[in-house]
Coordinates of C-alpha atoms in Angstrom, one line a residue:
M274 CA -41.2 46.8 23.3
H275 CA -40.1 43.9 21.2
S276 CA -36.5 42.6 21.1
R277 CA -35.0 41.3 17.9
Y278 CA -32.4 38.5 18.0
D279 CA -30.2 37.5 15.2
V280 CA -30.4 33.7 15.3
R281 CA -27.9 31.9 13.2
L282 CA -27.5 28.1 12.9
V283 CA -23.9 27.0 12.7
F284 CA -23.3 23.5 11.2
F285 CA -20.0 21.8 12.1
T286 CA -18.5 19.3 9.8
P287 CA -17.3 16.2 11.6
A288 CA -13.6 15.6 11.7
R289 CA -12.1 13.0 9.3
V290 CA -9.8 10.3 10.5
A291 CA -7.8 7.7 8.6
V292 CA -6.8 4.3 10.0
I293 CA -3.9 2.8 8.2
L294 CA -2.8 -0.8 8.6
T295 CA 0.9 -0.8 7.6
D296 CA 4.2 -2.7 7.7
T297 CA 6.5 0.3 6.9
K298 CA 7.9 -0.7 3.5
M299 CA 8.8 2.2 1.2
D300 CA 5.4 2.4 -0.4
D301 CA 3.8 2.4 3.0
K302 CA 5.9 5.5 3.9
G303 CA 4.7 7.2 0.8
A304 CA 1.1 6.2 1.6
V305 CA 1.3 7.6 5.1
A306 CA 2.8 10.8 3.7
V307 CA -0.1 11.1 1.3
A308 CA -2.7 10.7 4.2
L309 CA -0.8 13.3 6.3
E310 CA -0.2 15.9 3.6
K311 CA -3.4 15.7 1.5
R312 CA -5.6 18.8 1.8
D313 CA -9.4 18.7 2.0
A314 CA -10.8 19.0 -1.5
Q315 CA -13.7 21.2 -0.2
K316 CA -11.7 23.2 2.4
P317 CA -8.1 23.3 1.0
E318 CA -7.0 25.6 3.9
K319 CA -7.0 22.5 6.1
K320 CA -5.6 19.0 5.9
Q321 CA -8.0 16.2 4.9
Y322 CA -7.4 14.1 7.9
D323 CA -7.6 15.6 11.4
G324 CA -6.3 12.4 12.9
V325 CA -4.3 9.4 11.5
M326 CA -4.1 6.1 13.3
L327 CA -1.2 3.9 12.3
V328 CA -1.6 0.2 13.1
F329 CA 1.7 -1.8 12.6
T330 CA 0.9 -5.3 11.4
G331 CA 2.2 -8.2 9.4
V332 CA 5.8 -7.9 10.8
E333 CA 7.5 -9.5 13.8
D334 CA 9.2 -6.5 15.5
R335 CA 6.3 -4.0 15.2
G336 CA 7.9 -1.6 17.7
R337 CA 11.1 -1.3 15.7
V338 CA 9.2 -1.0 12.4
A339 CA 7.1 1.8 14.0
Q340 CA 10.3 3.6 14.8
G341 CA 11.3 3.2 11.2
M342 CA 8.1 5.2 10.2
N343 CA 8.8 7.8 12.9
Q344 CA 12.4 8.3 11.7
F345 CA 11.1 8.6 8.1
L346 CA 8.7 11.4 9.0
L347 CA 11.4 13.2 11.0
R348 CA 13.6 13.1 7.9
A349 CA 10.8 14.2 5.7
E350 CA 10.4 17.4 7.7
K351 CA 13.9 18.4 6.6
H352 CA 13.5 17.4 3.0
V353 CA 12.8 19.9 0.2
P354 CA 9.9 20.1 -0.3
A355 CA 9.4 19.6 3.5
F356 CA 6.5 17.7 5.0
S357 CA 4.4 19.5 7.6
A358 CA 5.6 19.2 11.2
D359 CA 1.9 18.9 12.4
W360 CA 2.0 15.1 11.9
K361 CA 3.2 14.8 15.5
S362 CA -0.1 16.1 16.9
R363 CA -2.3 14.2 14.4
L364 CA -0.7 10.7 14.6
R365 CA -1.6 7.9 17.0
W366 CA 0.5 4.7 17.1
F367 CA -0.7 1.1 17.6
K368 CA 0.4 -2.4 16.9
T369 CA -1.5 -5.7 16.4
R370 CA -1.2 -8.2 19.2
D371 CA 0.3 -10.9 16.9
N372 CA 2.1 -11.1 13.6
I373 CA -0.3 -12.8 11.2
M374 CA 2.6 -13.6 8.9
G375 CA 4.3 -15.7 11.6
D376 CA 7.9 -14.7 10.7
V377 CA 10.4 -11.9 10.2
K378 CA 9.9 -10.1 6.9
S379 CA 13.0 -9.2 4.8
H380 CA 12.5 -5.4 5.0
E381 CA 12.7 -5.5 8.8
Q382 CA 16.5 -5.6 8.5
W383 CA 16.3 -1.9 7.5
Y384 CA 15.3 -1.1 11.1
K385 CA 17.3 -3.6 13.1
D386 CA 19.6 -1.0 14.7
L387 CA 16.7 1.3 15.8
Q388 CA 15.3 1.5 19.3
P389 CA 11.7 0.2 19.3
Y390 CA 9.0 2.9 19.4
E391 CA 7.4 2.7 22.9
P392 CA 4.9 2.7 24.3
L393 CA 3.0 1.1 21.4
P394 CA -0.5 0.1 22.6
V395 CA -2.3 -2.9 21.1
A396 CA -4.8 -2.1 18.4
T397 CA -8.3 -3.3 19.3
G398 CA -11.6 -2.0 18.2
S399 CA -12.1 -0.3 21.5
S400 CA -8.6 1.2 21.7
L401 CA -8.9 2.6 18.2
A402 CA -12.5 3.9 18.8
A403 CA -11.3 5.7 21.9
A404 CA -8.4 7.4 20.0
I405 CA -10.8 8.4 17.3
A406 CA -13.3 9.8 19.8
H407 CA -10.4 11.9 21.2
V408 CA -10.2 13.6 17.8
D409 CA -14.0 13.9 17.4
P410 CA -16.7 11.5 18.7
K411 CA -18.6 12.0 15.4
A412 CA -15.6 11.6 13.2
S413 CA -16.0 10.1 9.7
V414 CA -13.4 7.2 9.4
D415 CA -11.6 5.8 6.3
I416 CA -9.7 2.6 6.8
F417 CA -6.8 1.7 4.4
Q418 CA -5.3 -1.8 4.6
I419 CA -1.9 -1.8 3.0
A420 CA -0.4 -4.7 5.0
P421 CA -1.5 -8.2 6.1
C422 CA -3.8 -8.2 9.1
A423 CA -5.7 -11.0 10.9
D424 CA -9.3 -11.2 9.9
K425 CA -10.4 -11.4 13.6
D426 CA -8.6 -8.1 14.2
V427 CA -10.3 -6.5 11.1
W428 CA -13.7 -7.7 12.3
D429 CA -13.0 -6.2 15.7
F430 CA -12.0 -2.9 14.2
I431 CA -15.1 -2.8 12.0
D432 CA -17.5 -3.6 14.9
A433 CA -16.1 -1.1 17.4
I434 CA -15.0 1.9 15.3
P435 CA -18.0 4.3 14.6
N436 CA -18.9 6.0 11.4
I437 CA -16.7 4.1 8.9
N438 CA -17.1 5.5 5.4
V439 CA -14.8 3.3 3.3
Y440 CA -12.6 0.3 3.8
H441 CA -9.8 0.2 1.1
L442 CA -7.9 -3.0 0.6
F443 CA -5.0 -3.1 -1.9
F444 CA -5.5 -6.8 -2.2
G445 CA -3.0 -9.6 -2.9
Y446 CA -0.2 -9.9 -0.4
N447 CA -2.1 -7.6 1.9
S448 CA -5.0 -10.0 2.0
R449 CA -2.9 -12.9 3.4
Q450 CA -4.0 -14.6 6.5
G451 CA -0.6 -16.3 7.1
S452 CA 2.6 -17.4 5.4
F453 CA 2.0 -20.4 3.2
E454 CA 5.7 -21.3 3.5
L455 CA 5.1 -22.1 7.2
V456 CA 2.1 -24.3 6.6
K457 CA 3.1 -28.0 6.2
D458 CA 0.0 -30.0 7.1
D459 CA -2.5 -30.5 4.2
Q460 CA -5.5 -29.7 6.5
D461 CA -3.8 -26.5 7.7
K462 CA -3.1 -25.5 4.0
E463 CA -6.8 -26.1 3.2
E464 CA -7.9 -24.0 6.2
L465 CA -5.6 -21.1 5.3
A466 CA -6.8 -21.1 1.7
E467 CA -10.4 -21.1 2.8
R468 CA -9.7 -18.3 5.4
Q469 CA -8.1 -16.1 2.7
S470 CA -11.0 -16.7 0.3
K471 CA -13.6 -15.8 3.0
F472 CA -11.7 -12.7 4.0
H473 CA -12.3 -11.2 0.5
A474 CA -15.8 -12.5 0.1
T475 CA -17.2 -11.5 3.5
L476 CA -15.5 -8.2 4.1
Q477 CA -18.3 -6.1 2.6
D478 CA -20.9 -8.1 4.6
H479 CA -19.0 -7.5 7.9
L480 CA -18.7 -3.8 7.1
Q481 CA -22.3 -3.3 6.1
A482 CA -23.7 -5.2 9.1
K483 CA -22.3 -2.4 11.3
H484 CA -22.1 0.5 8.8
P485 CA -25.0 0.2 6.3
H486 CA -23.7 2.9 4.0
A487 CA -20.0 2.0 4.1
R488 CA -18.2 0.5 1.1
V489 CA -15.3 -1.9 0.6
I490 CA -13.1 -0.7 -2.3
F491 CA -10.6 -3.2 -3.7
T492 CA -7.6 -2.2 -5.8
Q493 CA -4.8 -4.0 -7.5
N494 CA -2.3 -2.8 -10.2
V495 CA -4.6 -4.4 -12.8
P496 CA -7.5 -3.6 -13.2
T497 CA -7.2 -0.4 -11.1
F498 CA -4.5 1.1 -13.4
D499 CA -4.3 -1.4 -16.2
N500 CA -0.6 -0.9 -15.9
A501 CA 1.7 -3.6 -14.4
K502 CA 4.1 -0.8 -13.3
A503 CA 1.5 0.9 -11.1
G504 CA 3.3 -0.6 -8.1
S505 CA 6.1 1.8 -8.6
Q506 CA 7.2 5.3 -9.7
D507 CA 10.4 6.5 -11.4
L508 CA 13.3 6.6 -9.0
D509 CA 14.3 10.2 -10.1
W510 CA 10.7 11.3 -9.4
C511 CA 10.8 9.7 -6.0
R512 CA 14.1 11.4 -5.1
Q513 CA 12.3 14.8 -5.4
Y514 CA 9.9 14.0 -2.6
F515 CA 11.4 11.4 -0.3
P516 CA 14.6 11.5 1.9
K517 CA 17.7 9.9 0.4
E518 CA 18.1 7.4 3.3
D519 CA 14.7 5.9 2.8
I520 CA 15.2 5.6 -0.9
D521 CA 18.5 3.9 -0.4
M522 CA 16.9 1.4 2.0
A523 CA 14.1 0.6 -0.6
L524 CA 16.6 0.1 -3.4
Y525 CA 18.0 -2.9 -1.4
D526 CA 14.7 -4.8 -1.6
H527 CA 15.0 -8.5 -2.0
F528 CA 12.0 -8.5 -4.3
W529 CA 14.2 -7.9 -7.3
S530 CA 16.9 -10.5 -6.5
K531 CA 14.2 -13.1 -5.7
R532 CA 12.5 -12.5 -9.1
V533 CA 15.8 -12.8 -10.9
R534 CA 16.4 -16.1 -9.1
E535 CA 12.9 -17.3 -10.2
A536 CA 13.5 -16.2 -13.8
N537 CA 16.8 -18.0 -13.8
A538 CA 15.2 -21.3 -13.0
Y539 CA 13.0 -21.1 -16.1
A540 CA 15.7 -19.7 -18.5
D541 CA 17.6 -21.7 -21.0
P542 CA 20.5 -23.5 -19.2
D543 CA 23.0 -21.8 -21.6
L544 CA 21.8 -18.4 -20.5
Q545 CA 21.4 -19.0 -16.8
I546 CA 23.4 -16.7 -14.4
E547 CA 25.8 -18.1 -11.8
I548 CA 24.2 -16.8 -8.6
P549 CA 26.5 -16.4 -5.6
D550 CA 25.4 -18.1 -2.4
D551 CA 25.6 -14.9 -0.4
R552 CA 22.1 -13.4 -0.8
D553 CA 23.2 -9.9 0.2
E554 CA 26.0 -9.9 -2.3
F555 CA 23.7 -11.0 -5.1
L556 CA 21.2 -8.3 -4.1
R557 CA 24.0 -5.7 -4.3
Q558 CA 24.8 -6.9 -7.8
V559 CA 21.1 -6.7 -8.9
V560 CA 20.8 -3.2 -7.5
E561 CA 23.9 -2.1 -9.4
A562 CA 22.4 -3.7 -12.6
R563 CA 19.2 -1.7 -12.1
L564 CA 21.2 1.6 -11.8
K565 CA 24.0 1.1 -14.3
P566 CA 24.7 -0.6 -17.7
T567 CA 26.6 -3.5 -16.2
A568 CA 27.3 -6.8 -17.9
L569 CA 24.9 -8.5 -15.4
R570 CA 22.1 -6.1 -16.6
T571 CA 22.4 -7.5 -20.1
K572 CA 22.4 -11.1 -18.7
I573 CA 19.4 -10.5 -16.6
L574 CA 17.4 -9.2 -19.6
Q575 CA 18.4 -12.4 -21.5
V576 CA 17.3 -14.6 -18.6
V577 CA 13.9 -12.8 -18.3
K578 CA 13.2 -13.1 -22.0
S579 CA 14.2 -16.7 -22.0
A580 CA 12.0 -17.5 -19.0
L581 CA 9.0 -15.7 -20.6
A582 CA 9.4 -17.9 -23.7
N583 CA 9.4 -21.1 -21.6
G584 CA 6.1 -23.0 -22.0
E585 CA 6.4 -24.3 -18.4
L586 CA 6.1 -20.8 -17.1
T587 CA 3.0 -20.2 -19.2
D588 CA 1.4 -23.4 -18.0
L589 CA 1.7 -22.5 -14.3
T590 CA -1.6 -22.2 -12.5
D591 CA -0.3 -19.1 -10.7
K592 CA 0.2 -16.3 -13.3
T593 CA 1.8 -14.0 -10.7
L594 CA 5.4 -14.9 -11.7
R595 CA 4.7 -14.4 -15.5
Y596 CA 3.0 -11.1 -14.7
R597 CA 6.0 -9.9 -12.6
L598 CA 8.6 -11.0 -15.1
G599 CA 6.8 -9.5 -18.1
G600 CA 5.3 -6.5 -16.5
I601 CA 8.0 -5.4 -14.0
L602 CA 11.4 -7.0 -14.6
L603 CA 11.3 -6.9 -18.5
P604 CA 10.8 -3.1 -18.7
E605 CA 13.1 -2.5 -15.7
F606 CA 16.1 -4.1 -17.5
T607 CA 15.3 -3.1 -21.1
G608 CA 17.3 -0.3 -22.6
K609 CA 19.2 2.3 -20.7
P610 CA 18.9 2.2 -16.9
H611 CA 15.7 3.9 -15.8
P612 CA 15.1 2.4 -12.3
T613 CA 11.8 2.5 -10.4
L614 CA 11.0 2.5 -6.7
E615 CA 8.2 0.5 -5.1
L616 CA 5.4 3.0 -4.4
G617 CA 2.3 0.9 -4.9
D618 CA 0.6 1.6 -1.6
A619 CA 1.0 5.4 -2.2
N620 CA -0.3 5.1 -5.7
H621 CA -3.4 3.1 -4.7
M622 CA -4.3 5.2 -1.7
T623 CA -4.0 8.4 -3.7
A624 CA -6.2 6.9 -6.4
V625 CA -8.9 6.0 -3.9
M626 CA -8.8 9.4 -2.2
E627 CA -9.0 11.2 -5.5
Y628 CA -11.8 9.1 -6.7
L629 CA -13.8 9.9 -3.5
D630 CA -13.1 13.6 -3.9
H631 CA -14.4 13.6 -7.5
E632 CA -17.4 11.4 -6.6
K633 CA -18.4 13.8 -3.9
A634 CA -18.1 16.8 -6.2
G635 CA -20.2 15.1 -8.9
G636 CA -18.7 13.3 -11.8
S637 CA -15.3 11.8 -11.9
T638 CA -12.1 12.0 -13.8
A639 CA -10.4 9.7 -11.4
G640 CA -11.5 6.1 -12.3
E641 CA -14.7 4.2 -11.8
L642 CA -16.2 1.7 -9.4
A643 CA -17.3 -1.6 -10.6
P644 CA -19.0 -4.4 -8.6
A645 CA -16.4 -6.8 -7.1
I646 CA -16.5 -10.5 -7.9
C647 CA -14.4 -12.4 -5.2
H648 CA -13.0 -15.7 -6.4
N649 CA -12.0 -18.7 -4.3
S650 CA -8.6 -20.4 -4.1
D651 CA -7.9 -23.8 -2.7
N652 CA -4.1 -23.2 -2.6
P653 CA -2.9 -20.9 0.2
K654 CA 0.0 -19.8 -2.0
F655 CA -2.4 -18.1 -4.4
V656 CA -4.4 -15.2 -2.9
P657 CA -7.9 -15.3 -4.4
R658 CA -8.5 -12.9 -7.3
V659 CA -11.0 -10.1 -7.2
E660 CA -12.5 -9.1 -10.6
A661 CA -14.5 -6.2 -11.8
G662 CA -18.0 -7.2 -12.8
T663 CA -21.1 -5.6 -14.3
S664 CA -23.8 -6.4 -11.8
P665 CA -23.8 -5.8 -8.0
T666 CA -22.6 -8.8 -6.0
G667 CA -22.8 -7.5 -2.5
Q668 CA -19.0 -8.2 -2.2
G669 CA -17.8 -4.6 -2.5
W670 CA -16.4 -2.6 -5.3
V671 CA -13.2 -2.5 -7.5
L672 CA -11.7 0.8 -8.5
E673 CA -10.7 0.7 -12.2
K674 CA -9.7 2.9 -15.1
C675 CA -7.3 5.1 -13.2
K676 CA -4.3 6.7 -14.9
L677 CA -0.9 6.4 -13.4
D678 CA 0.3 9.7 -14.8
K679 CA -2.7 11.5 -13.2
T680 CA -2.1 9.8 -9.9
R681 CA 1.6 10.9 -10.0
A682 CA 0.4 14.5 -10.7
D683 CA -2.1 14.2 -7.8
M684 CA 0.8 13.2 -5.5
E685 CA 2.9 16.1 -6.8
A686 CA 0.1 18.5 -5.8
I687 CA -0.1 16.9 -2.4
F688 CA 3.6 17.0 -1.6
A689 CA 4.3 20.4 -3.2
P690 CA 0.9 22.2 -3.1
H691 CA 2.4 25.5 -4.3
G692 CA 3.9 24.0 -7.4
C693 CA 6.5 21.3 -7.8
K694 CA 9.2 23.4 -9.4
A695 CA 8.7 26.4 -7.0
A696 CA 8.8 24.1 -4.0
L697 CA 11.9 22.5 -5.1
G698 CA 13.6 25.8 -5.9
L699 CA 13.8 25.1 -9.6
S700 CA 13.1 27.6 -12.4
K701 CA 9.6 27.6 -13.9

């Protein structure tokens, strides 16, 4: 007598884990929310990431900044549409041993009254690998760097974490290997500039040495979006998805008052604004000018236009200020108030995730990858550029040709998967 057995092979898909290097600005909060809320493109009944490792870096009080992220997520649970409460079981919290930037960053004041998040273990390659193994020893790992982190830490992470699929770097400020303002000695300046150049140029080599099939994907507002405003989203749109307290914090970002001060220095003397000595008072005035049609709003627009017409600004080696004045401040203060909120990290991480989804499905309507060309800079103030090329360079890839409107729609689908209007309780 013969027995018949029904033998079936069951294949298990490894878990997916995200490692996010963050400093808890507003756009970091949005990016972490995207990673936690995004559903798997092939299995939409489950979240894309089974585990998310947060590494707090690039700030002085990393425990307090971690608490800032924790408080944001608690508030987001009560927002409409509400974020899922399952983040508590999927998140692991870490901090870098040191602050690569060497000083307190301005946004840390948002969290000065919070109790530090403890315990916060030090992020090393081995500690992250152990936490990932707890999720799944065979997990596929995506790393997102949206804050400055020491190269030695990055190399350690890459060497010890298994099965890395992609390393995304939103380059520029996040690429920094120190604060150029704190470096006084010429030799130290030269060493910092060289270190920042090498970080870009060798990141893909370090990654592939341990993970032969992994890719570095660089992004920046241009060329990734070909839109200088890709670092933000409309304030009214942001209010739909993020808690009021976090939006109010982000509005009081010294980025805007600093740029107005810089523009003022290049404006015609007859148009220059009298800026109060009190930094916080001037910030309050600039915030009001962004939100309301104040007299200062008109003056700021005149100052920005005058600065952009100044040949000295055009001749600067560093084009960042001209880019910021023309691409960010000019539209922000032109016409009726239509304020924006910094959301660059969320925009860029969403674009990368959507590109990878479409790539896996075959074909893509979410941008294209071009070979990265990493430039050098001999001035530590200027982070080396990364350009999109046409021939493979071995230095990684640049994501380009993304559409900001599509990225915003993708985020809407992530935050309100059953339909934005329905989730918000609005009529269809």
